Amino acid sequence: LAPWIPVVGLEIHAQISSKSKLFSGSQVQFAAPPNSLVSFFDASLPGTLPVLNRRCVEAAVMTGLALNCSINKKSLFDRKHYFYADLPAGYQITQQRVPIAVNGSLSYSLCIDNKMSQMVTKTVRIKQIQLEQDSGKSLHDDTRSQTLVDLNRAGVGLMEVVMEPDMCCGEEAAAAVRELQLILQTLGSSQAVMAEGQLRVDANVSVHHPGEPYGVRTEVKNINSIRFLAKAIDYEIQRQIEELESGGTILNETRAFDSKLGCTVPMRDKEGKQDYRFMPEPNLPPLILYDAKSLPANMNHQQVINIDWIRERLPDLPSVKREKLVEQYGILPEHSFTLLNEDGLAEFFESVVKQTQMNPKKVMGWILNDFLSYLKQHSLTVKESPVSSFVLADLLNLLEKKEISSTAAKQVLAELWKGEGKTPLEIVKEQKLELLQDQKELEQICQAVIDGQENE
Amino acid sequence: AVLKDGLRSQVSAALKEGQVTPTELCQRCLALIKSTKFLNAYITVAEETALKQAEESEERYKKGQPLGILDGIPIAVKDNFNTAGIETTCASNMLKGYISPYNATVVQKLLDQGAVLLGKTNLDEFAMGSGSTDGVFGPVRNPWSYSKQYKEKSVPKSHSEDEESSWVITGGSSGGSAAAVSSFTCFAALGSDTGGSTRNPAAHCGVVGLKPTYGLISRHGLIPLVNSMDVPGILTRCVDDAAILLGSLAGHDPKDSTTIQDDFKPFELPNLTDISKFSIGIPKEYHAPGLSSEILALWSKAADLFKNAGAKVVEVSLPHTRYSIVCYHVLCTAEVASNMARFDGLEYGHRSDKKDSTESMYAATRREGFNDVVRGRILSGNYFLLKQNYEKYFVKAQKVRRLIANDFMKVFKSGVDILLAPTTLTDAALYTEFIQEDNRTRSAQDDILTQAANMAGLPAISVPTALSERGLPVGLQFIGRSFQEKQLLTVAKWFEKQVQFPVIELEEVKRHDNGVFQHQKSSFS
């Protein structure tokens, strides 16, 4: 059988982390009482007009720069029309013609063959980033034959990040999304928590034989976690291969991922293809951004966004942070990934290292094998840890000074997890875990043991 | 009654000096509205709130602390502007009973300056039309239908053909506002102008109709017809009053991103005597098919007036004028289709009882809520916006629009200051004749002289010029450079002084006029 080449592209919607919505002043907040965060504009009351939120533009520029995009100094807003209960105006304001950022790239790393020791770097091209409105939520109540509409989310700012079909499987897509998530969280442009709907991923999947044109693609939606993303994509690839090999065809359709069954199913059919009747948004002038060169001399600083100013203030991106960790502490690259993958862990690690003489690589071992596994066992975040960096450093210092053995240290750590507020030294004393260094004392103990044995 | 001076020297002064109180003024206007009810100019009369506002104004005058020249002045607002607590219907079943929770910026500005809001005026449904005949509350009657001047010129009717069939339309779509101002029930009114909807009825009703430059006055709260062309319009009885209203309304609004950022400085119009520094352009393409010989003659006479006063009068060409109607039709219907998409019965407004599915509810709601005109434009607009048609129609129309705007720019660059043109093709038509043709046909005919200014975003003003042979008003129009309203109104004011347009002689007004209305023809200045 001829080999199949799977092709995976992604459309990612990241909710912008801002106090208010993209075009109106109502608040952005998760899980608020229904319809409590809805301005007149959000409800599409006639006569209301959109006003662009500066913070949302800055978030998009930051994200574009972090993803190596060209920022369009002039971008435009458009209306995308369709009727749905959660879209009060009957159209969404988006950027279809000229988005705010284009032609970027994202590098991410994968472990080869499941070995943490071999990591390979891959790149996916970013086609564009566009600003657009989020829709409200509709909840279908089939028992009462009604739909309940909550407009709290209607109008929240989104960045749609389009990743070109450069990926080949679920694992790559998952790694790429994970890296994007870290970048967004580092920038602060989006909190990117998938469980709260702040990061939504749709996958475009197709397969073809080498040398042949790309196959028909399907769109997979309703993916609620990075783990499910990989599963959904891999399932869909397999489904398409099986379908084609048994002589079937692939329909250009939208499919939903069913996480319980672990498969994709066709979504409710929309008759034919939707014509969104795109039209320029007449109430918003073109969005003009400046850089140091193009900034007019007498321009009011409040009125403009300077791309260079934003670029200068970008924080270290995850890839840079990892490099620095490896360089500074001599840890392995794959460990730097682990440190950044867990929220707060890198800071914790660095804090411990500062407070102890122990070799950072050794500290890393304790972090990975003991500290992190305890966290996972008890489903805690670093922030929730009963063991602070101070306490752990304290413990590691005891070990480093050879006052206890490493076995004893593990015992102490187990005790520390109970969070009873005792210091490592107190626990050592309590449980008599001190390493004896005194030769004479040791001889006495050994002799006592031997004597004891003889008496039996 | 002497009806020459404006508000600043008459009504405003009278209020200040206590010769008349705001409540008296308000009550008189309300009474006149009642006795002119047959005009159908008002959809909602906000009697209680108006009287309350008048009382508050009176308190301020008593303390010697009026908010400004508009304090206590009764005004009316077209029913497509949002008014908090007062029904806003757009003369449509879709919004019957809709009480908006907020005031349009222009309404808020007027209220903040102490103006007394008498009520909401009638219009064509959603401002689509040129007759003010296609709203669900019925047509507006032109007050001049009942004027001595018109009745004198009318062919004596047989008993069966009574007044019912001889009344003429106001023009549209701001007919209610024009009629309200024309019949003295208010001192000024807000209209809207997308293709001529303020200037057209102003011309037919013998009042001043100002279309400001696009971006000068906030559209926040004006229920849109065509977002890229709509402006709030000002209807008054004299040019000075229009300048005062403009001064109180213009300026940047953070809630409307299409308003300009620059500071606006309200101005007082000079009493220009020397017009010789001005260059007046006569656009030859505005000698359009269907232009009555009467109006052509008036136009010519006006041009001579300027020439004889020493101004430079030149013929100019706006070659793309003939494409403007078609271009407007494409762009207008496309925007209408988009703007009306929000009327789905879910959040506000009419909702059909049909419950089989969301889609069927949408369809029934929209069929029940909109009249044929609105539905027709939505269908056309959606057609033009289809992916396969977008380039051919919408983008093409945008390009033609650019050409039309460039025509004006070229002319203004060549040294012409102001353009002089007719506002309408004929004087006001009989209602019975007007409705012989459908809305689309009428709009296409009537918009030809006014609509290009909306395409180009330019300011324009219609000034009542003379009475036609039928005894009905004819207005002429001045079009100016962007944001040069001061220059535009200065010339318009000079012209107004020259032509001395007669005051309407209405019986109803005479009955209520006990000296109060002698201040009324020119309200403010």
Coordinates of C-alpha atoms in Angstrom, one line a residue, chain A residues 40-41 43-52 78-79 81 83-91 97 145 147 149 151 275-285 303, chain B residues 82 95 98 101-102 214 219-224 227-228 254-258 261 334-335 338-339 341-344 346-348 362 366 382 385-388 390 394 398:
Chain A
F40 CA -26.3 48.2 24.6
F41 CA -23.8 47.7 21.8
A43 CA -27.1 43.5 22.6
S44 CA -27.1 45.1 19.2
L45 CA -29.6 47.9 20.2
P46 CA -30.2 50.0 17.1
G47 CA -28.1 53.1 16.8
T48 CA -25.1 51.8 18.8
L49 CA -21.7 52.0 17.3
P50 CA -18.4 50.0 17.9
V51 CA -15.5 51.7 19.5
L52 CA -12.1 49.9 19.3
D78 CA -15.3 43.7 8.0
R79 CA -18.7 42.4 8.7
H81 CA -23.1 38.0 8.2
F83 CA -28.1 34.5 11.5
Y84 CA -27.7 32.8 14.8
A85 CA -29.2 33.3 18.3
D86 CA -25.8 34.1 19.9
L87 CA -25.0 36.8 17.3
P88 CA -27.3 39.7 18.1
A89 CA -26.3 42.0 15.2
G90 CA -26.7 39.3 12.6
Y91 CA -23.0 39.8 11.8
R97 CA -9.5 41.6 3.9
S145 CA -38.1 23.2 23.2
T147 CA -32.9 28.0 23.5
V149 CA -29.1 32.8 25.1
L151 CA -24.6 37.4 25.7
D275 CA -22.1 32.9 1.9
Y276 CA -21.1 35.3 4.6
R277 CA -21.7 38.4 2.4
F278 CA -18.5 40.1 3.7
M279 CA -18.7 43.9 3.7
P280 CA -16.4 46.6 5.1
E281 CA -17.4 47.7 8.6
P282 CA -18.4 51.3 7.9
N283 CA -18.3 52.5 11.5
L284 CA -14.7 51.8 12.0
P285 CA -12.0 53.7 10.2
Q303 CA -3.9 58.3 20.4
Chain B
N82 CA -33.0 57.1 20.2
L95 CA -40.0 48.9 16.6
Y98 CA -39.7 50.1 21.6
P101 CA -32.7 52.9 27.2
Y102 CA -30.4 55.7 26.0
Y214 CA -20.1 63.7 7.3
R219 CA -24.4 59.5 14.7
H220 CA -24.4 57.6 18.0
G221 CA -28.0 56.8 18.6
L222 CA -29.2 57.6 15.1
I223 CA -30.7 54.3 13.8
P224 CA -28.7 53.9 10.6
N227 CA -23.6 54.2 7.9
S228 CA -21.2 55.7 5.5
P254 CA -15.8 59.2 21.5
K255 CA -18.9 56.9 21.0
D256 CA -18.8 57.5 17.2
S257 CA -15.5 56.6 15.7
T258 CA -16.4 58.3 12.4
Q261 CA -11.1 64.5 16.3
A334 CA -26.0 46.6 0.7
E335 CA -25.7 48.5 4.0
S338 CA -26.5 44.5 6.8
N339 CA -27.9 47.0 9.2
A341 CA -29.8 41.9 10.2
R342 CA -30.1 42.8 13.8
F343 CA -33.9 42.8 13.7
D344 CA -34.5 39.2 14.5
L346 CA -34.8 38.1 19.9
E347 CA -33.4 41.0 21.9
Y348 CA -36.0 43.8 21.3
Y362 CA -36.8 35.1 12.2
R366 CA -39.0 40.1 9.7
N382 CA -28.0 40.7 0.0
L385 CA -23.1 41.2 -1.3
L386 CA -23.1 37.7 -2.5
K387 CA -19.5 36.5 -3.0
Q388 CA -20.0 36.1 -6.7
Y390 CA -19.4 41.6 -4.6
F394 CA -20.3 46.7 -4.4
Q398 CA -17.3 52.1 -4.2

